Tab-separated table of C-alpha atoms and ligand atoms in Angstrom:
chain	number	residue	atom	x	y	z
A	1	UNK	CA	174.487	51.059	139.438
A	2	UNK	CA	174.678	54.503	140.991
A	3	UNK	CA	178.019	55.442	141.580
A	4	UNK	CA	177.680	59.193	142.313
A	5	UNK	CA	179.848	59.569	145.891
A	6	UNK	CA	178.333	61.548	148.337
A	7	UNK	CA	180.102	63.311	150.773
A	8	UNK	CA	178.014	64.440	153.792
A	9	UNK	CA	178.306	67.331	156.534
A	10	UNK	CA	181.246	69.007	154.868
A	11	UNK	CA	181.610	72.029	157.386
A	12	UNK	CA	182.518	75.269	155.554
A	13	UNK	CA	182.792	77.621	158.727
A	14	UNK	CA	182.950	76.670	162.349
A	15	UNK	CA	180.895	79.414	164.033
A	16	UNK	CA	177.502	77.109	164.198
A	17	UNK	CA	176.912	73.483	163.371
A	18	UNK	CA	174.454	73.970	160.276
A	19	UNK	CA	177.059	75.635	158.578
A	20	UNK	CA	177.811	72.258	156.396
A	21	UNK	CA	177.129	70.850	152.969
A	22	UNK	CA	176.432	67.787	151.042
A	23	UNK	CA	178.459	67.228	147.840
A	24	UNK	CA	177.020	64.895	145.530
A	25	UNK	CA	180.107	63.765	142.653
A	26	UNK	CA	179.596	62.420	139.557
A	27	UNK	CA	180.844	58.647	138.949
A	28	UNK	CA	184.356	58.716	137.522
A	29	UNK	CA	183.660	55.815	135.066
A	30	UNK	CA	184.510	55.871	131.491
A	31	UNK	CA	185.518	59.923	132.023
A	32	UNK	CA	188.605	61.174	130.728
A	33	UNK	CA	191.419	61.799	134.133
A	34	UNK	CA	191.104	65.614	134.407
A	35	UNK	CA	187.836	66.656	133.772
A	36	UNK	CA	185.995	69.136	135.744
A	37	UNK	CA	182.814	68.942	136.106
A	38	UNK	CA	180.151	71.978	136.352
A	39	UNK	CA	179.242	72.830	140.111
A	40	UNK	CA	175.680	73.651	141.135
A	41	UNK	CA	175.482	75.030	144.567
A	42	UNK	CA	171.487	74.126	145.831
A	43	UNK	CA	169.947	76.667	148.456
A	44	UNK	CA	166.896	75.266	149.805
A	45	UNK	CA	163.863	77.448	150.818
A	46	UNK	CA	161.403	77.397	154.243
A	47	UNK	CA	161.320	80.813	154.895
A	48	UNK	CA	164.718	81.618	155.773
A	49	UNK	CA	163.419	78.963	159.658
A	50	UNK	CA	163.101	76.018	158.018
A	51	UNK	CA	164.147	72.545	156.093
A	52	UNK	CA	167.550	70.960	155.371
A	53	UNK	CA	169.588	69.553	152.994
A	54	UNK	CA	169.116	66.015	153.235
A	55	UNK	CA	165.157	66.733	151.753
A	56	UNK	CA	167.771	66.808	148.221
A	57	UNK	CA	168.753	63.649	148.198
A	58	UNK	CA	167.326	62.170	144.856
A	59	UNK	CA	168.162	65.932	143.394
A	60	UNK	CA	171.769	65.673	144.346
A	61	UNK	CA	172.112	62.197	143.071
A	62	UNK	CA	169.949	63.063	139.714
A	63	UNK	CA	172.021	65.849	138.692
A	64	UNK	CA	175.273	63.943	139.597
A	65	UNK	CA	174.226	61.329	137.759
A	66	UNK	CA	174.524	64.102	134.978
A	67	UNK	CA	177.633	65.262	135.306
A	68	UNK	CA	177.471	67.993	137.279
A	69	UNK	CA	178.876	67.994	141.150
A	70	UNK	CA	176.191	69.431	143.275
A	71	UNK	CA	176.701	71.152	146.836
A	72	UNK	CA	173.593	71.310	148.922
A	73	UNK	CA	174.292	73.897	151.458
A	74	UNK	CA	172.877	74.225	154.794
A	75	UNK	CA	172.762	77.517	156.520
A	76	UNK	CA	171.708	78.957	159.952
A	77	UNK	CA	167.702	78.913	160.257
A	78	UNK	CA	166.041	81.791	162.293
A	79	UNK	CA	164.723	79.427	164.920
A	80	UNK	CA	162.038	81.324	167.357
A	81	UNK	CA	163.672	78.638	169.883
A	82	UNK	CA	167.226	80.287	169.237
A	83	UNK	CA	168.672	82.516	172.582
A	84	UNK	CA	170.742	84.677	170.783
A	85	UNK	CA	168.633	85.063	167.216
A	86	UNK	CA	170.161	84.537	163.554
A	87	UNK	CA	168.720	87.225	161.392
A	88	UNK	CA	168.713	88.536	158.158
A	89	UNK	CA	171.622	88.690	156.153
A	90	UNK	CA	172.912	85.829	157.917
A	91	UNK	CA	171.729	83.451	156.268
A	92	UNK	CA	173.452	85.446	153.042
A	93	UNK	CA	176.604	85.517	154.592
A	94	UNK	CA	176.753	81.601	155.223
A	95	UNK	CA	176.012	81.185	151.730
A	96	UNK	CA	178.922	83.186	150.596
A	97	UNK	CA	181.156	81.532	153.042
A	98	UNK	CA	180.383	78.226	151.398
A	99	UNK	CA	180.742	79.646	148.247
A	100	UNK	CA	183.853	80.632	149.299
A	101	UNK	CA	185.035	77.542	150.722
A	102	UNK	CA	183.952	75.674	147.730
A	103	UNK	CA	186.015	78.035	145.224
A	104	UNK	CA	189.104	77.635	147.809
A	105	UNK	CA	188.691	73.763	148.410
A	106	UNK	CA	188.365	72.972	144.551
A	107	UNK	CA	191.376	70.614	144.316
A	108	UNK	CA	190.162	68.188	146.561
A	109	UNK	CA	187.334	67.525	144.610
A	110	UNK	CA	186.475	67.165	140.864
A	111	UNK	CA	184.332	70.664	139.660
A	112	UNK	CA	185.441	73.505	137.701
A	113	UNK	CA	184.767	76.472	140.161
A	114	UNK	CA	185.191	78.802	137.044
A	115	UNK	CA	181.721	76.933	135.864
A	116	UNK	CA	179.350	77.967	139.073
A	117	UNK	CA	175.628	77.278	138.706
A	118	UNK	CA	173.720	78.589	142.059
A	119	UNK	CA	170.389	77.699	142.193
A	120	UNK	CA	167.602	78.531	144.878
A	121	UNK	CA	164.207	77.732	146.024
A	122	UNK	CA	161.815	80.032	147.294
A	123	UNK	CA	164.057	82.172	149.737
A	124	UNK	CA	167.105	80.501	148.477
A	125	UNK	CA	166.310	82.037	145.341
A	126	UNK	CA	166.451	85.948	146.752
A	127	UNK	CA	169.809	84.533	148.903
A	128	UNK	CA	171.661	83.731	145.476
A	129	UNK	CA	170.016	86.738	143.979
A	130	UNK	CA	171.618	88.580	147.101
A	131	UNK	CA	175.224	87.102	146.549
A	132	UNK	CA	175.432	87.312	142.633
A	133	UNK	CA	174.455	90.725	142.025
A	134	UNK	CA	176.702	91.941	144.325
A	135	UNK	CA	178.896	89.301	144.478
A	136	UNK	CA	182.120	91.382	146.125
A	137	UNK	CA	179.810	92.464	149.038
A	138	UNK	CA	179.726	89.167	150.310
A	139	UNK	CA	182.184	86.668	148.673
A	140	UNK	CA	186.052	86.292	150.043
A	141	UNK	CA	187.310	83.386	148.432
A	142	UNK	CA	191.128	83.774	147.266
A	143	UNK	CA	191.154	81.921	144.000
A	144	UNK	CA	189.639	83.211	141.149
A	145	UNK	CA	186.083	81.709	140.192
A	146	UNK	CA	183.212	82.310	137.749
A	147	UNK	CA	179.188	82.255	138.723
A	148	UNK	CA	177.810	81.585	135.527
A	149	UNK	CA	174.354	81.265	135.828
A	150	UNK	CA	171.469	81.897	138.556
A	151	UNK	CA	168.228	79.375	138.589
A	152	UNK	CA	165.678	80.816	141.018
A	153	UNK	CA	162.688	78.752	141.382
A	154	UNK	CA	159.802	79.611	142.858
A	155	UNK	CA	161.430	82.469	144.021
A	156	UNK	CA	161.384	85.602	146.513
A	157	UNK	CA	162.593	88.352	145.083
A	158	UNK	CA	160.315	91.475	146.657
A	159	UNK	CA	159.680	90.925	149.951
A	160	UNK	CA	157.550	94.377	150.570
A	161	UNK	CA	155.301	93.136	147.620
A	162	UNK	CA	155.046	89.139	149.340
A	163	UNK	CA	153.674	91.284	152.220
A	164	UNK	CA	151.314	92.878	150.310
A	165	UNK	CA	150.017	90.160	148.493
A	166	UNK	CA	150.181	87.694	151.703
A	167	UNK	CA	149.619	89.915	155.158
A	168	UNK	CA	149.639	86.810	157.071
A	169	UNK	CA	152.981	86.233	156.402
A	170	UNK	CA	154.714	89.119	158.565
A	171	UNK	CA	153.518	87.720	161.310
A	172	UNK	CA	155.458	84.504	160.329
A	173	UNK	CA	158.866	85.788	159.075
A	174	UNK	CA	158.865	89.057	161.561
A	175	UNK	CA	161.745	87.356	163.375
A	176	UNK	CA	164.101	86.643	160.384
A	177	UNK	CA	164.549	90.381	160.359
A	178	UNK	CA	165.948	92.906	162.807
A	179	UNK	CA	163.373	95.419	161.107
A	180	UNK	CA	161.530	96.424	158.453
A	181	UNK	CA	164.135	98.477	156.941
A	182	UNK	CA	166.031	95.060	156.002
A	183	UNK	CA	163.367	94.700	153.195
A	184	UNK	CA	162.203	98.151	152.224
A	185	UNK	CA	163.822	100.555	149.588
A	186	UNK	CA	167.220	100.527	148.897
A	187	UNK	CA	167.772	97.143	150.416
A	188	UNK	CA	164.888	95.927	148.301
A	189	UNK	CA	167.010	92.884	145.776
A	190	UNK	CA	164.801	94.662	143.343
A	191	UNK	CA	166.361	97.821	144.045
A	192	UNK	CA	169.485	96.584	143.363
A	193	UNK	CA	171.450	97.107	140.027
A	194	UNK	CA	174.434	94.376	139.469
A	195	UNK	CA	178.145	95.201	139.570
A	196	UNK	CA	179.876	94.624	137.020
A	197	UNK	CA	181.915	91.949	137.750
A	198	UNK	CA	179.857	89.460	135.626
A	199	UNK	CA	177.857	90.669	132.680
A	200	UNK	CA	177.250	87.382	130.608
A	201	UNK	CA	175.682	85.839	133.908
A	202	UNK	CA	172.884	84.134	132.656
A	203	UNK	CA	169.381	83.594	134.635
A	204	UNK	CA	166.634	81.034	134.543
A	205	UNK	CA	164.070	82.362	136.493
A	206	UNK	CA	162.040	79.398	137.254
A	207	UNK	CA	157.974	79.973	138.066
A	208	UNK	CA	154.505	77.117	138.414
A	209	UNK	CA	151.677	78.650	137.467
A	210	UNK	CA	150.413	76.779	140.209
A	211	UNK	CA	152.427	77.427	143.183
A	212	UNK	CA	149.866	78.775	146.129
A	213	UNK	CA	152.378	79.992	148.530
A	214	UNK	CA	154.452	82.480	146.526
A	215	UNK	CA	152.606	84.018	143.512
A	216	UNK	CA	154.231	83.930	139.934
A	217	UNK	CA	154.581	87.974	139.708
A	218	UNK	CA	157.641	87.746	141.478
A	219	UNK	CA	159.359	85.974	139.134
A	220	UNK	CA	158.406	87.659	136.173
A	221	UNK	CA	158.431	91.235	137.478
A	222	UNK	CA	162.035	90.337	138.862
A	223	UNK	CA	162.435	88.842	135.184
A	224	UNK	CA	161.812	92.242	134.044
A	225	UNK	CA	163.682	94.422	136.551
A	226	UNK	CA	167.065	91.873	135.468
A	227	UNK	CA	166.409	92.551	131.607
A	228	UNK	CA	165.634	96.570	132.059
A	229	UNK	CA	167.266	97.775	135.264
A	230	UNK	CA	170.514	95.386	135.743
A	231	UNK	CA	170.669	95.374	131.199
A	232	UNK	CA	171.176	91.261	131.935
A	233	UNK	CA	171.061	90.017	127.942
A	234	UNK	CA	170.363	86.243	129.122
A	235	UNK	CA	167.390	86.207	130.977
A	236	UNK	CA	164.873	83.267	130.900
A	237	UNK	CA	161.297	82.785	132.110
A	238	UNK	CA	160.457	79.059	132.259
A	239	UNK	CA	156.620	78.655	133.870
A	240	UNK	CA	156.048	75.183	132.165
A	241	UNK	CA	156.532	73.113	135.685
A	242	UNK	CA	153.716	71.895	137.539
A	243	UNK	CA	153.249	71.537	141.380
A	244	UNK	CA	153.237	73.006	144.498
A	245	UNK	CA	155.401	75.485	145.937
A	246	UNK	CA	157.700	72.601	147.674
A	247	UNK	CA	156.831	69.532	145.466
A	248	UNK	CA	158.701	70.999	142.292
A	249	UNK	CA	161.800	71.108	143.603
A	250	UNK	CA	161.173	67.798	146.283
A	251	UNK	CA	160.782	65.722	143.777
A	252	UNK	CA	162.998	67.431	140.648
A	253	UNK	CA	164.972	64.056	141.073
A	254	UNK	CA	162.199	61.967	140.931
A	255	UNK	CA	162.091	61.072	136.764
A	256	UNK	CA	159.168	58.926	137.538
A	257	UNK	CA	157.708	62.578	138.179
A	258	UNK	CA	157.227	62.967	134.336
A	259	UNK	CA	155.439	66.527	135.165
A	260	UNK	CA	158.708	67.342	136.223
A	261	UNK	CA	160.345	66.225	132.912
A	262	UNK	CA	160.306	69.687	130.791
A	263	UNK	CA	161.705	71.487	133.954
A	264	UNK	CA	164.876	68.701	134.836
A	265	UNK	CA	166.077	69.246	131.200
A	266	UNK	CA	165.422	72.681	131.036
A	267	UNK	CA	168.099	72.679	134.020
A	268	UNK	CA	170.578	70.546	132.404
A	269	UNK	CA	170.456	72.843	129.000
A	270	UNK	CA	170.901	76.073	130.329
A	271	UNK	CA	173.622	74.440	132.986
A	272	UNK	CA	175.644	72.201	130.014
B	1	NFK	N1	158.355	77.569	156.741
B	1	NFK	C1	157.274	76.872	156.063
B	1	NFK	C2	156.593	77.765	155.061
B	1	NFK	C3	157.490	78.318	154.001
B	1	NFK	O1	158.636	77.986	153.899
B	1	NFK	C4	156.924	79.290	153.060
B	1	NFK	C5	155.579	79.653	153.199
B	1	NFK	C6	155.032	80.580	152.316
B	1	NFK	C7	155.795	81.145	151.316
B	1	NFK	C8	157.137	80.803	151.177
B	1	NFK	C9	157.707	79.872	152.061
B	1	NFK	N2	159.055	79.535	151.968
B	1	NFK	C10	159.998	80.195	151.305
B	1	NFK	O2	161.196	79.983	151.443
B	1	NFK	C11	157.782	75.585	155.407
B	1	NFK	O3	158.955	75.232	155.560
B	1	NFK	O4	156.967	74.927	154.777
């Protein structure tokens, strides 16, 4: 029996209703009173406009059944339909408030928040990128905690070169920004050096071969720009996953997805 509890529509601000979270905790059976548990904080993609976190479901309840307490945040979407528009770095922000919230809230629930894992899909993979290079430009929590890894799958990480490589796409994703200039040089999360407020932060940069809607260079040239620019010593490519764009990560908790077998414990290693 699964008895991972899941606690839904946790709000970690109050300026919008999306700003909530599912957290997903590990059963308590036969583990010794005390221990903490790793945290992985999940950022879904959709283009910065689209999705939500109850698509996670069987993810949330795959890696709890693992031991790890998972948080699948929710953030505001740049909805066309929106009067007064949510753009770019907004969506960064309410990430780092619920990182925030979760490092502050700790004691009411069973992780470690010195053992943070973020991971992110697609855009949720340049919105952690965002947050843990420069963590202190965005996070305010007022307990001490420790991100110690980064899984981007799929990822963003150069929007300018997504552009290039997909021109139908700016008409799409014009509205997430207030300009060009949010993308281009310096901004650029491949412009960016880290701080040095975490050196061992380790990364798992996460890539199919066969994903059609963002194409494997940006993983591996962001791979690069972490190991020569930012001087990151634990940097890994994984490209063994199969699927499309959204079915790697829709159906990561899915272990009758045996495709998806090399990928789920690639996870768990680099997260244990
Ligand atoms: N908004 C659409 C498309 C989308 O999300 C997307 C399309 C092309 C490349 C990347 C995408 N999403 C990244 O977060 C969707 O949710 O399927």
């Amino acid at each position: 029996m699964d008895k991972t509890a899941i606690y839904y529509d946790i709000a970690y601000a109050t300026q919008h209703s999306s700003q909530k979270m599912d957290i997903y905790e590990p059963s308590l059976d036969g583990v010794e009173p005390g221990t903490l548990f790793p945290l992985m904080v999940y950022v879904h993609g959709g283009f910065w406009m689209d999705r939500d976190k109850s698509d996670y479901l069987t993810m949330g309840r795959y890696f709890a059944s693992k031991g790890i307490v998972v948080a699948v945040v929710n953030y505001r979407l740049s909805k066309k339909a929106h009067k007064v528009p949510v753009r770019y770095p907004t969506h960064n922000q309410d990430l780092a408030q619920a990182i925030s919230w979760l490092v502050d809230n700790q004691s009411d629930y069973r992780y470690d928040s010195n053992n943070i894992h973020l991971v992110g899909h697609s855009c949720g993979a340049h919105m952690i990128s965002m947050i843990a290079l420069k963590p202190t430009d965005y996070l305010t929590p007022s307990s001490p905690y420790t991100i110690r890894s980064c899984i981007g799958i799929q990822g963003i990480y150069d929007i300018s070169q997504l552009i290039r490589d997909y021109p139908d796409y700016i008409s799409e994703i014009e509205f997430v920004f207030n300009s060009s200039s949010d993308w281009e040089a310096p901004q650029q999360i491949v412009s960016h050096g880290r701080s040095d407020y975490n050196a061992s932060l380790k990364w798992l940069i996460v890539h199919a071969p066969t994903d059609q809607l963002v194409n494997p260079p940006q993983s591996s040239n962001f791979v690069t720009h972490l190991s020569q620019q930012c001087k990151y010593t634990n940097v890994e490519s994984f490209t063994d996953a199969q699927g499309s764009h959204f079915a790697v990560v829709m159906k990561l908790g899915e272990e009758e997805e045996k495709s998806l077998d090399n990928l789920r414990s690639a996870i768990l290693t680099f997260i244990k």
